[in-house]
Structures are given as structure tokens and as C-alpha cells.
GROMACS .gro file of C-alpha atoms in nm:
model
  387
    1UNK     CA    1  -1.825 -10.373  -0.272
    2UNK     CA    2  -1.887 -10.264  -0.619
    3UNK     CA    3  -2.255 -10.474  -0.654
    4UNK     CA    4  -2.245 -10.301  -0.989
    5UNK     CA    5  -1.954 -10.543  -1.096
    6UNK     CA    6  -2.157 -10.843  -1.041
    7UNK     CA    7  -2.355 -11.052  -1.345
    8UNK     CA    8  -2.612 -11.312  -1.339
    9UNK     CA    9  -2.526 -11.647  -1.527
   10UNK     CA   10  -2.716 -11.589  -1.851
   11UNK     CA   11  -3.083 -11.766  -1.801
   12UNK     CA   12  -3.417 -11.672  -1.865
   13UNK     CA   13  -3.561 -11.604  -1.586
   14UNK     CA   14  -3.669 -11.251  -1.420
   15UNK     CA   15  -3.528 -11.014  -1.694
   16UNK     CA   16  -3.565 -10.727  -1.436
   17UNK     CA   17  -3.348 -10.919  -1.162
   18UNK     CA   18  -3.080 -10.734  -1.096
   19UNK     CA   19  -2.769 -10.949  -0.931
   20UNK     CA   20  -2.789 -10.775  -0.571
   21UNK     CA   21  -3.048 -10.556  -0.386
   22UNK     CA   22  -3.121 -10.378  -0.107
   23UNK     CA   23  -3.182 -10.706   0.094
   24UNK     CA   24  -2.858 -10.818   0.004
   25UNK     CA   25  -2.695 -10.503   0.155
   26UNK     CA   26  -2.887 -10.484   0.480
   27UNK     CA   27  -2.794 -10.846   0.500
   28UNK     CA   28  -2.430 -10.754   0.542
   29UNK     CA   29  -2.462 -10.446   0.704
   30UNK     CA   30  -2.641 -10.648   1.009
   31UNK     CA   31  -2.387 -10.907   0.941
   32UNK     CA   32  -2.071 -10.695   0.920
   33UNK     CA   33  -1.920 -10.675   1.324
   34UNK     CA   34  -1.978 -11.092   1.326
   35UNK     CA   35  -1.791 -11.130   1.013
   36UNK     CA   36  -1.511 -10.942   1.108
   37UNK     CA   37  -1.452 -11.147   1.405
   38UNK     CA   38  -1.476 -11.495   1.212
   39UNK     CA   39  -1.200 -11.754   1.142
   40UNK     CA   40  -1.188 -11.850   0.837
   41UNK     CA   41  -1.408 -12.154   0.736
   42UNK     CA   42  -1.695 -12.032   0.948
   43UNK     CA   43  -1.934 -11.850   0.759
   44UNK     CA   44  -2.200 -11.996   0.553
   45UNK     CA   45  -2.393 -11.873   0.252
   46UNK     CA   46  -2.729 -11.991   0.159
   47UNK     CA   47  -2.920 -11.921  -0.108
   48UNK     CA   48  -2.734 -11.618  -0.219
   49UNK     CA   49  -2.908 -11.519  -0.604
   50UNK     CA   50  -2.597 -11.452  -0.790
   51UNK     CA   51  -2.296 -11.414  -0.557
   52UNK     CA   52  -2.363 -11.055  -0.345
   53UNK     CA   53  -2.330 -11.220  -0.028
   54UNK     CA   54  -2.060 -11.439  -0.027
   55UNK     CA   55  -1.857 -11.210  -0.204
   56UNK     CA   56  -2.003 -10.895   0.030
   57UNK     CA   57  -1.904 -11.118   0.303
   58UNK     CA   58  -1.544 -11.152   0.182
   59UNK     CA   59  -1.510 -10.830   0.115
   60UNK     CA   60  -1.556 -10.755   0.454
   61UNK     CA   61  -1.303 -11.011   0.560
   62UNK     CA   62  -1.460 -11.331   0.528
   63UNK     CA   63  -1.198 -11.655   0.453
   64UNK     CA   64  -1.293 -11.992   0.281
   65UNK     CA   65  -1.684 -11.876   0.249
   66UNK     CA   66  -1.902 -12.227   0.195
   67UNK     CA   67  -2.170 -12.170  -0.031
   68UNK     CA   68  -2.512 -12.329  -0.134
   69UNK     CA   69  -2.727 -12.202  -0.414
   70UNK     CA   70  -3.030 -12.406  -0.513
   71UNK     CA   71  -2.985 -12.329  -0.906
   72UNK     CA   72  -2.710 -12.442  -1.104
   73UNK     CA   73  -2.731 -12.112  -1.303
   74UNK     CA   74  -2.682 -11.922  -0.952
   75UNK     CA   75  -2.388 -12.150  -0.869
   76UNK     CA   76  -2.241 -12.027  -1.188
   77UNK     CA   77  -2.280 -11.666  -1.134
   78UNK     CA   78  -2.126 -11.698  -0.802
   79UNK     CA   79  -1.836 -11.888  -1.011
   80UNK     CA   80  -1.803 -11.661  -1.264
   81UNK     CA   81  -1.857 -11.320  -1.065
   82UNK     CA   82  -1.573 -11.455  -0.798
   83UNK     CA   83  -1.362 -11.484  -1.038
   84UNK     CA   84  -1.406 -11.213  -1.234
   85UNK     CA   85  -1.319 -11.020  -0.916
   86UNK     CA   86  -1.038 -11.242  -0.851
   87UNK     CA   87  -1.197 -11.422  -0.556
   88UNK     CA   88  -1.216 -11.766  -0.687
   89UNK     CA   89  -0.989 -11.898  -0.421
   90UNK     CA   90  -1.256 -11.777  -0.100
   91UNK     CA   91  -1.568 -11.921  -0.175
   92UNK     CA   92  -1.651 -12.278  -0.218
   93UNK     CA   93  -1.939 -12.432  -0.372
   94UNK     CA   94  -2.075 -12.724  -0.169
   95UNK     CA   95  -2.364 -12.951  -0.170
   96UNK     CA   96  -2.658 -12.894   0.114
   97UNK     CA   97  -2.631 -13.141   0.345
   98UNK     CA   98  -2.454 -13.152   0.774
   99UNK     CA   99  -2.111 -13.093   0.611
  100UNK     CA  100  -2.234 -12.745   0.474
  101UNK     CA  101  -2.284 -12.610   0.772
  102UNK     CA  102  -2.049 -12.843   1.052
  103UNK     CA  103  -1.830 -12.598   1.273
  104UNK     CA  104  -2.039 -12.277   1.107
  105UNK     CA  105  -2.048 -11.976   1.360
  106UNK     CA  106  -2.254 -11.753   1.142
  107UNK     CA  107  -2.496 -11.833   0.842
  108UNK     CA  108  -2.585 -11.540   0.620
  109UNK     CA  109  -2.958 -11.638   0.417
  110UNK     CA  110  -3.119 -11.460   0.157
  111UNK     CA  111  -3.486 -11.569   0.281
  112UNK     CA  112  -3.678 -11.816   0.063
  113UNK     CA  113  -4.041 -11.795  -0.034
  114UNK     CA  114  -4.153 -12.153   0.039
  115UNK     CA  115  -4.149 -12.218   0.479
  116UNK     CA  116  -4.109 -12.535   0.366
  117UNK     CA  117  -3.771 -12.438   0.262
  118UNK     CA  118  -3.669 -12.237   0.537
  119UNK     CA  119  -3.745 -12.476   0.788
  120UNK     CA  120  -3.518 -12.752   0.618
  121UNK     CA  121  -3.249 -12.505   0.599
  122UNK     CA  122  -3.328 -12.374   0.973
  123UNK     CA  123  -3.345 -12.722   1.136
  124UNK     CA  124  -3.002 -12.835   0.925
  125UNK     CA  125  -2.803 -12.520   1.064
  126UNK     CA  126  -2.930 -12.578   1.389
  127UNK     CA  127  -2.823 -12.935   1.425
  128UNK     CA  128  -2.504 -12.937   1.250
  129UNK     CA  129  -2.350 -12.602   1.258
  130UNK     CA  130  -2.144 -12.476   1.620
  131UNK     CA  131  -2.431 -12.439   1.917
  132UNK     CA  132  -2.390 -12.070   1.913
  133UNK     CA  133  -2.409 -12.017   1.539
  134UNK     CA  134  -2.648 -11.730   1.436
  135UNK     CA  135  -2.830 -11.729   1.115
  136UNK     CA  136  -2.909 -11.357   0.957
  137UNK     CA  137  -3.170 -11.364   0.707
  138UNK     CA  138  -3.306 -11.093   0.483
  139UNK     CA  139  -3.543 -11.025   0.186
  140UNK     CA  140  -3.768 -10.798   0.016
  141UNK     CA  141  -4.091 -10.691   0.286
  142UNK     CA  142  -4.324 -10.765   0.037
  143UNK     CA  143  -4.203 -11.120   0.055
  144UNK     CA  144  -4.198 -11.191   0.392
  145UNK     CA  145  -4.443 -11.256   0.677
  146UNK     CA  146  -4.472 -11.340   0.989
  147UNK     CA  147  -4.474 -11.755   0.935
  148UNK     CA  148  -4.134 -11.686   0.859
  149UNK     CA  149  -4.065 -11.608   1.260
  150UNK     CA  150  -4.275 -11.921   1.387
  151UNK     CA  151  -4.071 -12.150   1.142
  152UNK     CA  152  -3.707 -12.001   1.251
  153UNK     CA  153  -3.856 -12.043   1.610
  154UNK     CA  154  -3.910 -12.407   1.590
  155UNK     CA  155  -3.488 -12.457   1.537
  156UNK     CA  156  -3.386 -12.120   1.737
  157UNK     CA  157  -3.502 -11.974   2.063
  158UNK     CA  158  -3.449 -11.639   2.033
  159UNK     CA  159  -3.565 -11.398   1.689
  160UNK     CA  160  -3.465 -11.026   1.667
  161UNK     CA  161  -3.617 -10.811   1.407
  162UNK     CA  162  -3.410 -10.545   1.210
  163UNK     CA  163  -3.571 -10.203   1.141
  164UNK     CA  164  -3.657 -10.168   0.787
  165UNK     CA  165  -3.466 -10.020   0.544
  166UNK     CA  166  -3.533  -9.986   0.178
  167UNK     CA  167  -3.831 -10.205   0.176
  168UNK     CA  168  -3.628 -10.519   0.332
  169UNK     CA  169  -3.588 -10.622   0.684
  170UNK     CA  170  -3.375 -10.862   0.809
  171UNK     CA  171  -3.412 -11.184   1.089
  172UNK     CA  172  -3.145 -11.255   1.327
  173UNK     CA  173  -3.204 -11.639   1.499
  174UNK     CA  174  -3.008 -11.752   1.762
  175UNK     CA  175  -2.942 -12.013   2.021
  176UNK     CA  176  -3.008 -12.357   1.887
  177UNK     CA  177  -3.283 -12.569   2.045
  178UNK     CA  178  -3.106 -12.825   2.224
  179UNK     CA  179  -3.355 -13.087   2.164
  180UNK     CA  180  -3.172 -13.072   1.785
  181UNK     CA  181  -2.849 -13.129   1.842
  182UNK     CA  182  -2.699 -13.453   1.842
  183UNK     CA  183  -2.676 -13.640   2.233
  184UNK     CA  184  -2.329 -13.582   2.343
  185UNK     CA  185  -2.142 -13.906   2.308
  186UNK     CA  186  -2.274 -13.973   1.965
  187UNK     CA  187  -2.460 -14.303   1.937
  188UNK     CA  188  -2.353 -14.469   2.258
  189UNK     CA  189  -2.551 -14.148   2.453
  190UNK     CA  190  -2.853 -14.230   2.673
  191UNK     CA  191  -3.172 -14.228   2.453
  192UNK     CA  192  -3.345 -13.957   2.647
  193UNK     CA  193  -3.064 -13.699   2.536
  194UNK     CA  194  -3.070 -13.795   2.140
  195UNK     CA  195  -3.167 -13.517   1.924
  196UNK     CA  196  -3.546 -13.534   1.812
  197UNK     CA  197  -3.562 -13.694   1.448
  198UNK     CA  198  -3.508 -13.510   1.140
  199UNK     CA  199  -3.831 -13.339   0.953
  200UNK     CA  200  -3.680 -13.354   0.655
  201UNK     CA  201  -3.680 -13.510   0.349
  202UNK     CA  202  -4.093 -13.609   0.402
  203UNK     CA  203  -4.216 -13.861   0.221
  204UNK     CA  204  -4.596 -13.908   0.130
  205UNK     CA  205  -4.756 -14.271   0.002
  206UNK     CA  206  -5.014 -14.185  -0.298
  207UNK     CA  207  -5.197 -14.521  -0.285
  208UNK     CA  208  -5.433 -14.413  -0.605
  209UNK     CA  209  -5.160 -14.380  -0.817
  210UNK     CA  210  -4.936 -14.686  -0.652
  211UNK     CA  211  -4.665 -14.385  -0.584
  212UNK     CA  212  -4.435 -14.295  -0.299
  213UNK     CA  213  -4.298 -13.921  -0.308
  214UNK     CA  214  -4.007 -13.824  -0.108
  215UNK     CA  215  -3.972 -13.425  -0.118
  216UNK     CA  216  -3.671 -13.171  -0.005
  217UNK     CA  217  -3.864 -12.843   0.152
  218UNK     CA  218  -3.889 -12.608  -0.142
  219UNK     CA  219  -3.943 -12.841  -0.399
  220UNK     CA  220  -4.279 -12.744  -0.634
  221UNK     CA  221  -4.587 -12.945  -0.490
  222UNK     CA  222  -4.378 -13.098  -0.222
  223UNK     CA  223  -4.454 -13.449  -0.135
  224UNK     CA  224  -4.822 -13.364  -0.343
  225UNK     CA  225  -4.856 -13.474  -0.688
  226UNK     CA  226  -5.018 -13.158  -0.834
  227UNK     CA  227  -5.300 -13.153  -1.043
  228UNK     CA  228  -5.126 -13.052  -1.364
  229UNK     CA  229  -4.886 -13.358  -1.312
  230UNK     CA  230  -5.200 -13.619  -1.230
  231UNK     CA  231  -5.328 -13.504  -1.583
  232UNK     CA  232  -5.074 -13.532  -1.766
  233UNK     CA  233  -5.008 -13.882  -1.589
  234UNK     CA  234  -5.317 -13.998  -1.695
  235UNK     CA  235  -5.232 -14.010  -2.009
  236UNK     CA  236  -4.835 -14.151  -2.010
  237UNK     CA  237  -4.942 -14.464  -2.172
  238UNK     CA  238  -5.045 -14.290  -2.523
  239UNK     CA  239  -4.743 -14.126  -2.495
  240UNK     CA  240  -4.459 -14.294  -2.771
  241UNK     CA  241  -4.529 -14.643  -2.642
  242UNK     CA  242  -4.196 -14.801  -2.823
  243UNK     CA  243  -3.973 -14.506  -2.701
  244UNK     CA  244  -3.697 -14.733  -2.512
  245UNK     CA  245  -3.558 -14.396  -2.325
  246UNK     CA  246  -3.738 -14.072  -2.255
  247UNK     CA  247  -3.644 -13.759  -2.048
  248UNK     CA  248  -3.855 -13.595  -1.733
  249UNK     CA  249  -3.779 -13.197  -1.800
  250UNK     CA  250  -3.785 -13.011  -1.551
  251UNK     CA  251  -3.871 -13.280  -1.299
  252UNK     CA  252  -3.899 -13.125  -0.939
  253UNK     CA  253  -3.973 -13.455  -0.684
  254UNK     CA  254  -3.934 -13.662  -0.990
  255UNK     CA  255  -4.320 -13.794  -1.029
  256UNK     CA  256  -4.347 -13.813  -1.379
  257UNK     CA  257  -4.029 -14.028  -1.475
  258UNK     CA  258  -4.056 -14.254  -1.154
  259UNK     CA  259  -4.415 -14.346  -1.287
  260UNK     CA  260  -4.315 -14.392  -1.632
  261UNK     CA  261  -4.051 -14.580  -1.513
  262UNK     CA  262  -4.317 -14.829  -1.332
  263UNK     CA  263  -4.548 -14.862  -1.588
  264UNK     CA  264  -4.250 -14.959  -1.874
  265UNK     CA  265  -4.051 -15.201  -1.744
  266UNK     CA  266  -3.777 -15.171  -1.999
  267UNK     CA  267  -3.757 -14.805  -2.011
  268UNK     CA  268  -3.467 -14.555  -1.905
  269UNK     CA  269  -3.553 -14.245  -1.789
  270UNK     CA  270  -3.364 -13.938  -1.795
  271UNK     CA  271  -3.515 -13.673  -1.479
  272UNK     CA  272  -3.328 -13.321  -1.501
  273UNK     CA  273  -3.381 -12.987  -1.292
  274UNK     CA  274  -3.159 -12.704  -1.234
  275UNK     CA  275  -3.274 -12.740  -0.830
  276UNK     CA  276  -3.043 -12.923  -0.636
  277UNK     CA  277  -3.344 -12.958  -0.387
  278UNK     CA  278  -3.576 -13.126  -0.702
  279UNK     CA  279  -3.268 -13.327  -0.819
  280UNK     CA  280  -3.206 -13.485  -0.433
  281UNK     CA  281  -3.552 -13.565  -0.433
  282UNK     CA  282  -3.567 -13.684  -0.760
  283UNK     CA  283  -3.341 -13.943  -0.661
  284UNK     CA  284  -3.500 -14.018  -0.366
  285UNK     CA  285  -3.872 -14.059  -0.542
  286UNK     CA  286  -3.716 -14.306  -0.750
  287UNK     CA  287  -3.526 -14.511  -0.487
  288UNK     CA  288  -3.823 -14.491  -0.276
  289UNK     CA  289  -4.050 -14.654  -0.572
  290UNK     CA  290  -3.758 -14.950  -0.702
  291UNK     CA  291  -3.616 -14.777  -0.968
  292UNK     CA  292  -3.346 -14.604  -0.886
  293UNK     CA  293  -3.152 -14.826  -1.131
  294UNK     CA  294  -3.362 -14.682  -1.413
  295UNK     CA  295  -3.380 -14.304  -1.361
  296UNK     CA  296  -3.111 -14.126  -1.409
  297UNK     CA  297  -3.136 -13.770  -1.230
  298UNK     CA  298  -2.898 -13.468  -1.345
  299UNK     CA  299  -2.932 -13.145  -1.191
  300UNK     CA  300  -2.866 -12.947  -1.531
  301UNK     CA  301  -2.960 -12.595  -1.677
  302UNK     CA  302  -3.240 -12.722  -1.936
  303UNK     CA  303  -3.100 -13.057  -2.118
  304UNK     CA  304  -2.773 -12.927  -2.138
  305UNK     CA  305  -2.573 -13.291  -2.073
  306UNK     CA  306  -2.787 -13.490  -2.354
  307UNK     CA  307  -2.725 -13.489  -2.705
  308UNK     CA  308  -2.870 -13.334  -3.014
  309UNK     CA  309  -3.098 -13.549  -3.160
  310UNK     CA  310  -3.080 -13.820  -2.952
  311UNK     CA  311  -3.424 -13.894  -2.737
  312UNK     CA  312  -3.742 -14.044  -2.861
  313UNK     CA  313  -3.941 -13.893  -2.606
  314UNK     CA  314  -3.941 -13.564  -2.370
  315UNK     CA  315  -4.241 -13.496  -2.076
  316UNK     CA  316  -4.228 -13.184  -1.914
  317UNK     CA  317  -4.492 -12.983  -1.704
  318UNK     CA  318  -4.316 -12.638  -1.720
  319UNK     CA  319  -4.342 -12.419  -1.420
  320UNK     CA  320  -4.452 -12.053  -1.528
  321UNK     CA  321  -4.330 -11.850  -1.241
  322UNK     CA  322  -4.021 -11.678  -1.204
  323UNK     CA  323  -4.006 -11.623  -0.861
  324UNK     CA  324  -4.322 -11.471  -0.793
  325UNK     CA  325  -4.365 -11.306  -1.137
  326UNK     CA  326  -4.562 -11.527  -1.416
  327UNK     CA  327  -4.316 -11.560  -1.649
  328UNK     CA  328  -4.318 -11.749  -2.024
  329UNK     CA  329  -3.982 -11.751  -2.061
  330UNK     CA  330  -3.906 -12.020  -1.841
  331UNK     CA  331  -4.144 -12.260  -2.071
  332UNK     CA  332  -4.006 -12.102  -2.402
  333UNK     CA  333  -3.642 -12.205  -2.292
  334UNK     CA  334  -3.757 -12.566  -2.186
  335UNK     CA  335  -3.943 -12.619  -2.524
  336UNK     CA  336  -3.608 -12.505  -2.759
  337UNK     CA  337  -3.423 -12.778  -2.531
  338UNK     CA  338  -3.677 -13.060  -2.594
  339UNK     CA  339  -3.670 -12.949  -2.976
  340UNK     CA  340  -3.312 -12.992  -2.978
  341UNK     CA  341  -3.268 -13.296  -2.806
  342UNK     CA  342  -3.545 -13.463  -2.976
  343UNK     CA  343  -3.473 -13.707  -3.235
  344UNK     CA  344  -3.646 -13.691  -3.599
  345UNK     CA  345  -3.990 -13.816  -3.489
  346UNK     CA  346  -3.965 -13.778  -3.140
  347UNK     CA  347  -4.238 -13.638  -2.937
  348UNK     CA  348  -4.259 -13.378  -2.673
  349UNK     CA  349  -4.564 -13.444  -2.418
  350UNK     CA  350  -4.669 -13.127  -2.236
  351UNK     CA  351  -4.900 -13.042  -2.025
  352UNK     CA  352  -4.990 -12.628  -1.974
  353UNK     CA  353  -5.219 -12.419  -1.767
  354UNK     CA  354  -5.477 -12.379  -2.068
  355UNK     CA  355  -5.464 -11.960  -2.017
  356UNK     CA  356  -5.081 -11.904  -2.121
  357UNK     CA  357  -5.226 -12.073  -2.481
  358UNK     CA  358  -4.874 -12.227  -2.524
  359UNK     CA  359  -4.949 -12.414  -2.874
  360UNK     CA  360  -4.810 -12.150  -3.118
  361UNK     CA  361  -4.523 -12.124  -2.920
  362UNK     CA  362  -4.492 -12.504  -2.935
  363UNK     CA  363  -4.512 -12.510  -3.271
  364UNK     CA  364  -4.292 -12.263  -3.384
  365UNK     CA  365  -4.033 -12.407  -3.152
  366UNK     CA  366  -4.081 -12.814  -3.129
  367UNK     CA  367  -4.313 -12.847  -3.443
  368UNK     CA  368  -4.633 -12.963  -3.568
  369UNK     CA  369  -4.852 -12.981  -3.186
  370UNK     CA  370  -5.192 -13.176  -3.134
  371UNK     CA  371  -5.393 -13.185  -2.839
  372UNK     CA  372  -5.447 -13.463  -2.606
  373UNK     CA  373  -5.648 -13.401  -2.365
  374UNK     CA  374  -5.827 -13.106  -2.223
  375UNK     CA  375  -6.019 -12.976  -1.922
  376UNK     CA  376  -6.127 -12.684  -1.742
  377UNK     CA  377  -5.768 -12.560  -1.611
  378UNK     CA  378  -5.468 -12.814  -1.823
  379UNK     CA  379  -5.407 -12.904  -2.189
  380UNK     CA  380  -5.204 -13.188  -2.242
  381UNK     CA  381  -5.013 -13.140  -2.596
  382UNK     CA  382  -4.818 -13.356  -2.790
  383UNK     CA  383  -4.536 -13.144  -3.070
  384UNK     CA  384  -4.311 -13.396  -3.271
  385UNK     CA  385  -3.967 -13.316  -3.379
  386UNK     CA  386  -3.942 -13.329  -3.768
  387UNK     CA  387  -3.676 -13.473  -4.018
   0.00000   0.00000   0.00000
């Protein structure tokens, strides 16, 4: 395959990231004998950046690929780079979750950096794909360690290790713990043969701040409330008191608009994150807590699905990595799509690592900023929309 042909989904992230790598390519090298021997429906593709793997794979000979990206704007560039190559009609966009991987002989995995992550994605292929499926995963060396073999061994008994090449190795699991899979017989099957229960989503009771968090592995803080978050939290009731609707940008296990939600009554909440993992648990947090019927959760690039103009009030706690790299551009993309969907008056309430000194930023994209509340790590900022 051309890898040269393929484009990221415009986004703001990473502005060196290039939409394949050598990772990508020893992926399907060490891949390439078990994909030619596939029917077609039976590989999976997790966590591919921009498309390089599942359309690799197909290249190779791969039929009706199923596909999971976390990001919406990776989901696009798989969209847009298949068909761009006139591949549309071979890979399939699906939701993570048993149907995913069901009947999947071979999973191809670009390795995550949170465990957390892998072992949700581990444990889901080993109970629901076929019992012999094998999982190759690959990344960069300088992201990977040795946890990453003690969490595929708790779903597969057997690991072997690729030579490196090009600073990326890959991990080949096999052999599905039995003690996963489902009891033969489904749910009339004697108790003693039932597969061991599911690890994931967790869930976590914060009885200090009257708050149950359910979290997806990967998800930022995971079932935690992080101290940025608990700041910012302590101050949600200064925050527009009248506004009748507000928005949770960029809302990961969906904390901050589940408690809001709790402590107004009448409010609506809108929580939005391009994760599918955040979104899932977003929904989940709010369920968990008795609101469910009062946050909304879209899994969205920014605020793309509200309206100009049209909220009184917008929280966000921005994450400043991309990847591994600190990046600003994340946050300066998040603020223009508060500023936009603010209404004339409306406030966005931030709260920042106090280092990346996001005010002038905030006010020369949102508009006049104050400061609410500082201490030795996190502002908390308040920027209101004008006329």
C-alpha cells in the first residue's frame, strides 16, 4: 500500500502525526500469512490512528474489515481515506462492544498507552471473538513496556515477542483463557463452567462528593475524579446560577455535568467528547447517579451538533496532551467552540493547569476572562461571550 495516499481527518492534534508509521507496517507484515488465509468478516481492527491498518489489511486481501477507532476524527479518516482509495465498501465502522469482535479469527491492534485500555480491549476479544482468535499488537518501543505483556496475559495464555524493527515491536497473544469464555450451553450451563465476570466498565462510589463514577478503561482519570475536576467542582454553584441548560466540553467519565446535574434540579446538561470510551461512560456516570434523563451525551468533534449562539453556559477542563506530547492546541480548539456556541452573555467556566497561563488565549478567543479561584497547581477562569 501507498501509506503516502492516506490523510488524517483535519483536527488539531499532533501536527507532526503522520497517518501511518513504522508500527503500522510491522503490524501487517507479522499479520500478513493470517490475513491471507481469512474469510471474509473475520478480521478486526482496533484502534487503528487514521485508517493504515484496515486498509493495509485489505490490501492484502482482507473482506468486510470491522473497525473501532476511539475518536470520531479517526473514524473519519478511516471514512474518508477508504474511500478516497475506493474501499468504502470493505471496512465497516462499528461500535466497541461483543458484536465487534463475535466470530473474529484475527484482531490487528495498534497498542494503546493506558493498560487500562488494553485490558478492556484484551478481555472483550477474548470472550467474544472465535477461541482461537489471535490478537497482533504493535507500537512505537518508546511506548511500550513490559505491563503491556502481564495485561495481554491475564485474557491469553501464550505472548510471542517480534524482533524489533524500526523502533517498534510487535505482540502476538494467543489462546484464550477459558475461564473467559462464556459456559457452553449459555445460561442453562452448570455454574462452575460460567465465564468469570466482566472487569469492565468499573465503577467507583465517591461518598465526599455524593458521586458514583462508572469508567470504560482508557478514559482520563478513570473511575477517579481528578484534582483539576474536584476544583473546578467546588465552585459549580457560582457558576451562571439561572443558566436553564449548560454543556460539559470535553467530558471524559462525565463528572462535571452529572454533578451539575444533581445540584440543579431543573437543569439540562449537554456532556460531549470525541471518545467513544468517555461518551459510553458518560452515559453510564449519569445513569448510575439518576440522571440519565437530564444529560444528554454526544460523542462529537468539539461542539459540532449545537448551535451558534445558543448555550448560556459551557464547563470544560481541557486535557493538554496530545498523545504523549503537551500540546495547546487541543485547549485552543475547545475554547473557539465554547465561543461560538455561547450565547451573548454566556459564560465559559474553565479550569487550567496554572503553567500553560491560558488567560490571553481565553480572551482573545471567548472574551473578557476573570479568575475564580486559584491554588498552587489549577486556575479556575470564567470568559463571557459578548453581544
Amino acid at each position: 500500500m501507498d501509506f503516502t495516499a492516506l490523510r488524517r481527518h483535519p483536527d488539531v492534534e499532533g501536527p507532526g502525526l503522520e497517518a501511518s508509521d513504522a508500527a503500522d507496517r510491522l503490524i501487517l507484515d507479522e499479520a500478513r500469512a493470517a490475513v491471507g488465509a481469512l474469510a471474509p468478516g473475520e478480521l478486526v481492527v482496533i484502534d487503528d490512528a487514521f485508517g493504515a491498518l484496515a486498509l493495509g489489511a485489505v490490501e492484502l486481501g482482507a473482506r468486510d474489515v470491522r473497525v473501532h477507532q476511539d475518536p470520531i476524527t479517526g473514524e473519519r479518516a478511516l471514512a474518508e481515506n477508504a474511500a478516497r482509495l475506493g474501499l468504502a465498501h470493505e471496512v465497516r465502522s462499528e461500535a466497541f462492544g461483543p458484536s465487534l469482535v463475535a466470530g473474529a479469527r484475527l484482531v490487528l491492534l495498534r497498542l494503546p498507552r493506558s493498560l487500562d485500555r488494553l485490558d478492556e480491549i484484551a478481555e472483550l476479544v477474548a470472550r467474544h471473538a472465535d477461541p482461537d482468535v489471535v490478537i497482533v499488537a504493535g507500537g512505537r518501543l518508546k511506548h511500550m513496556s513490559i505491563a503491556m505483556n502481564e495485561v495481554l496475559g491475564r485474557a491469553f495464555a501464550r505472548l510471542d515477542v517480534s524482533l524489533a524493527r524500526q523502533k517498534s515491536r510487535v505482540l502476538r497473544a494467543s489462546e484464550a483463557r477459558a475461564e473467559l469464555r462464556p459456559a457452553p450451553g449459555g445460561a442453562g450451563a452448570d455454574a462452575s463452567t460460567a465465564a468469570s465476570p466482566a472487569r469492565w466498565p468499573r465503577r467507583e462510589r465517591h461518598d465526599e462528593l455524593g458521586l458514583v463514577v462508572v469508567a470504560h478503561g482508557g478514559v482520563f482519570a478513570g473511575t477517579k475524579v481528578d484534582i483539576g475536576t474536584r476544583f473546578l467542582l467546588g465552585h459549580l454553584a457560582e457558576a451562571v446560577p439561572d443558566a436553564a441548560s449548560a454543556v460539559d466540553l470535553a467530558c471524559g467519565s462525565g463528572v462535571i455535568a452529572t454533578k451539575l446535574a444533581l445540584a440543579r434540579p431543573g437543569i439540562r446538561v449537554t456532556a460531549s467528547d470525541r471518545s467513544a470510551a468517555a461518551a459510553a461512560s458518560a452515559r453510564l456516570t449519569a445513569a448510575a447517579n439518576g440522571v440519565g434523563d437530564r444529560v444528554a451525551v454526544e460523542r462529537a468533534d468539539g461542539l459540532e451538533l449545537l448551535a451558534d449562539a445558543s448555550e448560556p453556559l459551557v464547563l470544560l477542563n481541557p486535557p493538554f496532551h496530545s498523545d504523549a506530547a503537551l500540546s495547546t492546541g487541543i485547549a485552543g480548539h475547545l475554547f473557539a467552540e465554547a465561543a461560538r456556541v455561547l450565547a451573548p452573555g454566556g459564560e465559559l467556566w474553565c479550569v487550567w493547569n496554572s503553567h500553560l497561563r491560558y488567560r490571553p488565549l481565553l480572551e482573545r478567543l471567548v472574551g473578557p476572562t476573570r479568575q475564580i479561584a486559584r491554588n498552587a497547581k489549577f486556575t479556575v477562569t470564567a470568559s463571557r461571550r459578548g453581544a
